[in-house]
XYZ file of C-alpha atoms in Angstrom:
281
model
C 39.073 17.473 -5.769
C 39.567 18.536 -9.466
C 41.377 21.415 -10.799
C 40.616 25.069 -10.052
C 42.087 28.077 -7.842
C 40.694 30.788 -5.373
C 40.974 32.430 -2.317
C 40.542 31.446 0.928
C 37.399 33.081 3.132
C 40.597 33.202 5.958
C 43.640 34.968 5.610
C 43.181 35.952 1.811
C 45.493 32.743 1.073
C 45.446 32.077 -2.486
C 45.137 28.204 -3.204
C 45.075 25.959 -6.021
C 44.725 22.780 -7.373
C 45.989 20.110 -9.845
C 45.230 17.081 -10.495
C 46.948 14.322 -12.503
C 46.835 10.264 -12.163
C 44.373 10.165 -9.477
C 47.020 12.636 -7.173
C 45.565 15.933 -6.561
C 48.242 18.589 -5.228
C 47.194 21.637 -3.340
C 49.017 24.764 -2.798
C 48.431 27.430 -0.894
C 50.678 31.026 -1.351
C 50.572 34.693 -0.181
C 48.583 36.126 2.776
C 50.714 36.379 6.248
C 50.738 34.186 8.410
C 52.213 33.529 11.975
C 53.538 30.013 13.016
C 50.290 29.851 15.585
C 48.214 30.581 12.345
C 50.029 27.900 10.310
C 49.414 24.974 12.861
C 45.631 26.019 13.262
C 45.445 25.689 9.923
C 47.498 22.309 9.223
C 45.674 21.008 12.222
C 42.007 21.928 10.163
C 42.785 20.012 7.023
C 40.109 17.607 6.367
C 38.854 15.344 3.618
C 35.542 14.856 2.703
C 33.684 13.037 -0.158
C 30.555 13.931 -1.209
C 29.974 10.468 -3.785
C 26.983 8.582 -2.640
C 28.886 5.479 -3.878
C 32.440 6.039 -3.600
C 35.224 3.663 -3.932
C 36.693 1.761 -0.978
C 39.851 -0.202 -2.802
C 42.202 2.204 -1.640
C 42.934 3.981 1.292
C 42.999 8.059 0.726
C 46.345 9.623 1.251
C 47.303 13.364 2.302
C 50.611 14.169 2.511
C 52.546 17.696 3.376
C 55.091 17.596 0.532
C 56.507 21.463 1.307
C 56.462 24.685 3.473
C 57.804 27.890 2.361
C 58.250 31.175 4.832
C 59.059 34.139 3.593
C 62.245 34.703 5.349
C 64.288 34.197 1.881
C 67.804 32.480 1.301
C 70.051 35.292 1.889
C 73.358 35.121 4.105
C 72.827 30.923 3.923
C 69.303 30.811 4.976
C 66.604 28.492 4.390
C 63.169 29.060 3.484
C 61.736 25.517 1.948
C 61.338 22.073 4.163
C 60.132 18.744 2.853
C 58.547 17.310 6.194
C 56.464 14.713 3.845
C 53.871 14.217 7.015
C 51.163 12.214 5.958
C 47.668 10.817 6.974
C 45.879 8.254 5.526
C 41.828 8.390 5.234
C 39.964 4.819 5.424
C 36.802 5.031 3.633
C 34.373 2.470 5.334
C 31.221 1.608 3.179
C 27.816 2.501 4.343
C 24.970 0.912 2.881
C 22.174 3.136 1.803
C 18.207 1.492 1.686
C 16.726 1.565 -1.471
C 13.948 3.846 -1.996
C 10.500 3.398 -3.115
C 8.884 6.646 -4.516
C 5.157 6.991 -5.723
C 3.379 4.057 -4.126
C 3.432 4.797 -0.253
C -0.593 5.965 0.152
C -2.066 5.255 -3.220
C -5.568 4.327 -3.002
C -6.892 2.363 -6.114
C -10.757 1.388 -6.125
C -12.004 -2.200 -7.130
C -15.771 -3.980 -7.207
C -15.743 -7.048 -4.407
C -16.303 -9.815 -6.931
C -15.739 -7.972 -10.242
C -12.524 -10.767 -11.018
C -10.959 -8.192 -12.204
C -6.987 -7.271 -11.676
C -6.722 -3.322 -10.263
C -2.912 -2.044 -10.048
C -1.617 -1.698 -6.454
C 0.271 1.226 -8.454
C -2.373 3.519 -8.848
C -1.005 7.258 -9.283
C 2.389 8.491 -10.476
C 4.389 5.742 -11.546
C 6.257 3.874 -8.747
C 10.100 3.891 -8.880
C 12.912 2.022 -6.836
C 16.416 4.048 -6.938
C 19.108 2.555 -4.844
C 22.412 4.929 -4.820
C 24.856 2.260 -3.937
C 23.476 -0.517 -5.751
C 23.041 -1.009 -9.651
C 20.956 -4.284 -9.100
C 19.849 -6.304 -6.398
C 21.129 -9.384 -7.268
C 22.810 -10.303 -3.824
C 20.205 -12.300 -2.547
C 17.780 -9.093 -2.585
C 13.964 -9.751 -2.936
C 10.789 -7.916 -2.726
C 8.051 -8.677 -0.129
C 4.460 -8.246 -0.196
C 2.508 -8.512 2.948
C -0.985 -8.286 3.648
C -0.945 -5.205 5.897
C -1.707 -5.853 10.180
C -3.872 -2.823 10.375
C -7.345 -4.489 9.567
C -6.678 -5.600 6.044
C -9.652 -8.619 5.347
C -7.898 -9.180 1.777
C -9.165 -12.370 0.326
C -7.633 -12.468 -3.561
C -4.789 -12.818 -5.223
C -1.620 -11.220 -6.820
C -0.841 -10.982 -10.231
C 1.224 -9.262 -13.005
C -0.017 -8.207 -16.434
C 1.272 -11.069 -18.258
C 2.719 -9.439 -21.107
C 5.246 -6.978 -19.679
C 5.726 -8.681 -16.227
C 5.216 -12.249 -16.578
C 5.406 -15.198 -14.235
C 6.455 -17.929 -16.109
C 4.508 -17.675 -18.842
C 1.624 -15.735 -17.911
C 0.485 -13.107 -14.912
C -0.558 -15.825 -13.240
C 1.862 -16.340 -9.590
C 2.849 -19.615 -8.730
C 5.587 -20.636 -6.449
C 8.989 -21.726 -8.082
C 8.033 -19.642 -11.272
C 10.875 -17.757 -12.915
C 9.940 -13.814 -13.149
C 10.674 -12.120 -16.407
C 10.155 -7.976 -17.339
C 10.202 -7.043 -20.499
C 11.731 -10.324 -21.730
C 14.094 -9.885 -18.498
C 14.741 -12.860 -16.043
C 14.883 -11.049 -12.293
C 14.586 -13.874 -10.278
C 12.309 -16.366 -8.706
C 8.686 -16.566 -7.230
C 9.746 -17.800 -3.444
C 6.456 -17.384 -1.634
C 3.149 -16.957 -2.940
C -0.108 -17.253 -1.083
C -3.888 -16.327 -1.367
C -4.648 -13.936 0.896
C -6.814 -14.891 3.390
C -7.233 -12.081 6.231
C -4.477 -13.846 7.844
C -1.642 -14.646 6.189
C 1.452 -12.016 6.506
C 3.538 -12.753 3.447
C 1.620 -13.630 0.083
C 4.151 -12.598 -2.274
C 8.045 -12.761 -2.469
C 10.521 -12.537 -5.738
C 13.954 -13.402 -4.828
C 16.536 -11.332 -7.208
C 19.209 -14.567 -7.758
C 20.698 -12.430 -10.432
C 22.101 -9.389 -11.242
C 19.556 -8.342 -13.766
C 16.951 -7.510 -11.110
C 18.106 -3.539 -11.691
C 16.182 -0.638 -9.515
C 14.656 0.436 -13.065
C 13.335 -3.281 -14.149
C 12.193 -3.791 -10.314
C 10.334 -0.139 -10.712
C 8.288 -2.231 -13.610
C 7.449 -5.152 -11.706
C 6.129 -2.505 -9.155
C 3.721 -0.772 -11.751
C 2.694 -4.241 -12.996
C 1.258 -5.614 -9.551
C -2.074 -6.245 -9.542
C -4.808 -7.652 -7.040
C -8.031 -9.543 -7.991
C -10.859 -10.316 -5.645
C -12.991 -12.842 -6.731
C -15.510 -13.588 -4.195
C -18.288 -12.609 -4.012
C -19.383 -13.312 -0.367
C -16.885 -11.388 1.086
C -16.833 -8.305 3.352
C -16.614 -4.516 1.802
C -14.119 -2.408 2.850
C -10.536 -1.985 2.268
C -7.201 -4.153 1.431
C -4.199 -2.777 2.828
C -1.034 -4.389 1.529
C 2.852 -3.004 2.604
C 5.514 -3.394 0.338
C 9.058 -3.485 0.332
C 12.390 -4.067 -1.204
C 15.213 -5.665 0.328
C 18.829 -4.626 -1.699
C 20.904 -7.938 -0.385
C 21.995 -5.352 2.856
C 19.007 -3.411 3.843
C 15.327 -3.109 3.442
C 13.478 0.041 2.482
C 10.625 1.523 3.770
C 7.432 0.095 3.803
C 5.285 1.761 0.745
C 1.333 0.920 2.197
C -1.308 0.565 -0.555
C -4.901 1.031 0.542
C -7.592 -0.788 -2.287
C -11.062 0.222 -1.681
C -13.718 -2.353 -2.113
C -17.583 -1.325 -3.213
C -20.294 -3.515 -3.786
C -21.208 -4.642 -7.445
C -24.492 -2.719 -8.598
C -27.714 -4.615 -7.789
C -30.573 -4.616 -10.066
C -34.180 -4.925 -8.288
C -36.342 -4.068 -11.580
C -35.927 -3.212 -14.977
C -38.832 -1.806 -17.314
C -38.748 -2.051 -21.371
C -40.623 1.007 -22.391
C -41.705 0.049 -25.760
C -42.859 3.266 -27.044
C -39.531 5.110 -26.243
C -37.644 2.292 -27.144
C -35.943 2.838 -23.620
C -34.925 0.120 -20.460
C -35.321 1.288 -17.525
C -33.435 -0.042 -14.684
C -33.819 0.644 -10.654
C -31.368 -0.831 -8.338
């Protein structure tokens, strides 16, 4: 509630409201109203709060402090009662999932072989927003799977080394404290080459409570995959990711990497009078 005045759509009551020291006082005046009409509307009070992250220390309180009629005071009558009926609101907390935006579906490209890191974060930048929770220090992680739907992944996972680092470097090792932009997040729990089998090759346990949505949203667009054989099959790398808030996990964002072959060459010519190399692969 905060402080304003109107009409009501029913009736034509005229209502307003003050607040002051966290007590907000409502009164409503005019219109006529018989004492049918009066319960109905007593009876349709309600409270609602609209705050994604509202606060559950205290119980809300609604109390019926004063009725007036309009029958007057004259010959000894009474117009005003105090009934003071109250009814108290318990807010119960509901956990809302965090939210991973721009990384569900992207579809980076890499060369089977290349060494080469690609960013799993290959469009708009990815972001993590959690309404209810400013960091996801309460035992919160993220999780990077090797997807069940025909992934034959057979690299690694790495960060950039400079802005996300691993220790000291973008190289993953288990145990390895995880810093962004100078930042300590939390700890390297699991890590695994992927092999076409393995579920879980990467998970970062927040143990703090600097691992905030915007600092988690950078480790995100500082993933990166690297395929290094050369031997292995063409085709794609699926890989689902998600973020766990200490209470509930979001959705599952899917990356798809496409593999090519590297570029063959099967002849190449030195044309010396055109000064030009011609290659045919």
């Amino acid at each position: 509630l905060k402080n304003g005045a109107g009409t009501t759509t029913n009736n034509s009551l005229s209502y307003s409201v003050s607040v002051a020291a966290g007590t907000a006082t409502v009164t409503l005046s005019g219109g006529t109203l018989a004492a049918a009409d009066l319960q109905t509307l007593i009876d349709g009070i309600s409270y609602s709060n609209s705050s994604q992250n509202p606060s559950t220390a205290s119980n809300r309180v609604v109390t019926i402090t004063s009725i007036q009629d309009s029958g007057g005071t004259a010959n000894g009558g009474v117009d005003t009662a105090a009934p003071n009926i109250g009814s108290t609101v318990t807010l119960v907390a509901v956990n809302d999932a965090p939210v991973i935006a721009n990384l569900d579906a992207d579809n980076p490209s890499f060369v089977v072989g290349a060494d080469s890191p690609v960013k799993l974060d290959a469009g708009d930048a990815a972001t993590v927003t959690d309404v209810d929770h400013s960091n996801f220090g309460n035992s919160g992680f993220l999780l990077v799977s090797q997807s069940s739907s025909g992934s034959i992944a057979t690299g690694d996972l790495s960060f950039d080394g400079t802005t996300v680092k691993a220790g000291d470097d973008g190289v993953v090792t288990s145990g390895e404290r995880v810093t962004v932009n100078g930042t300590d997040i939390g700890a390297v729990t699991t890590i695994a080459t992927a092999d076409g089998t393995i579920r879980d090759l990467l998970k970062i346990t927040f143990d703090n409570g600097a691992a905030t949505p915007a600092l988690v949203s950078t480790l995100l667009q500082n993933l990166s995959y690297t395929e290094t054989l050369t031997n292995t099959a063409i085709g794609d790398r699926r890989f689902d990711i998600s973020v766990y808030d200490g209470e509930e996990s979001s959705s599952v964002a899917t990356v798809t990497l496409t593999g090519a072959a590297a570029p063959t060459i099967t002849s190449a010519t030195y044309d010396w009078a055109s000064g030009q190399l011609r290659v045919t692969g």
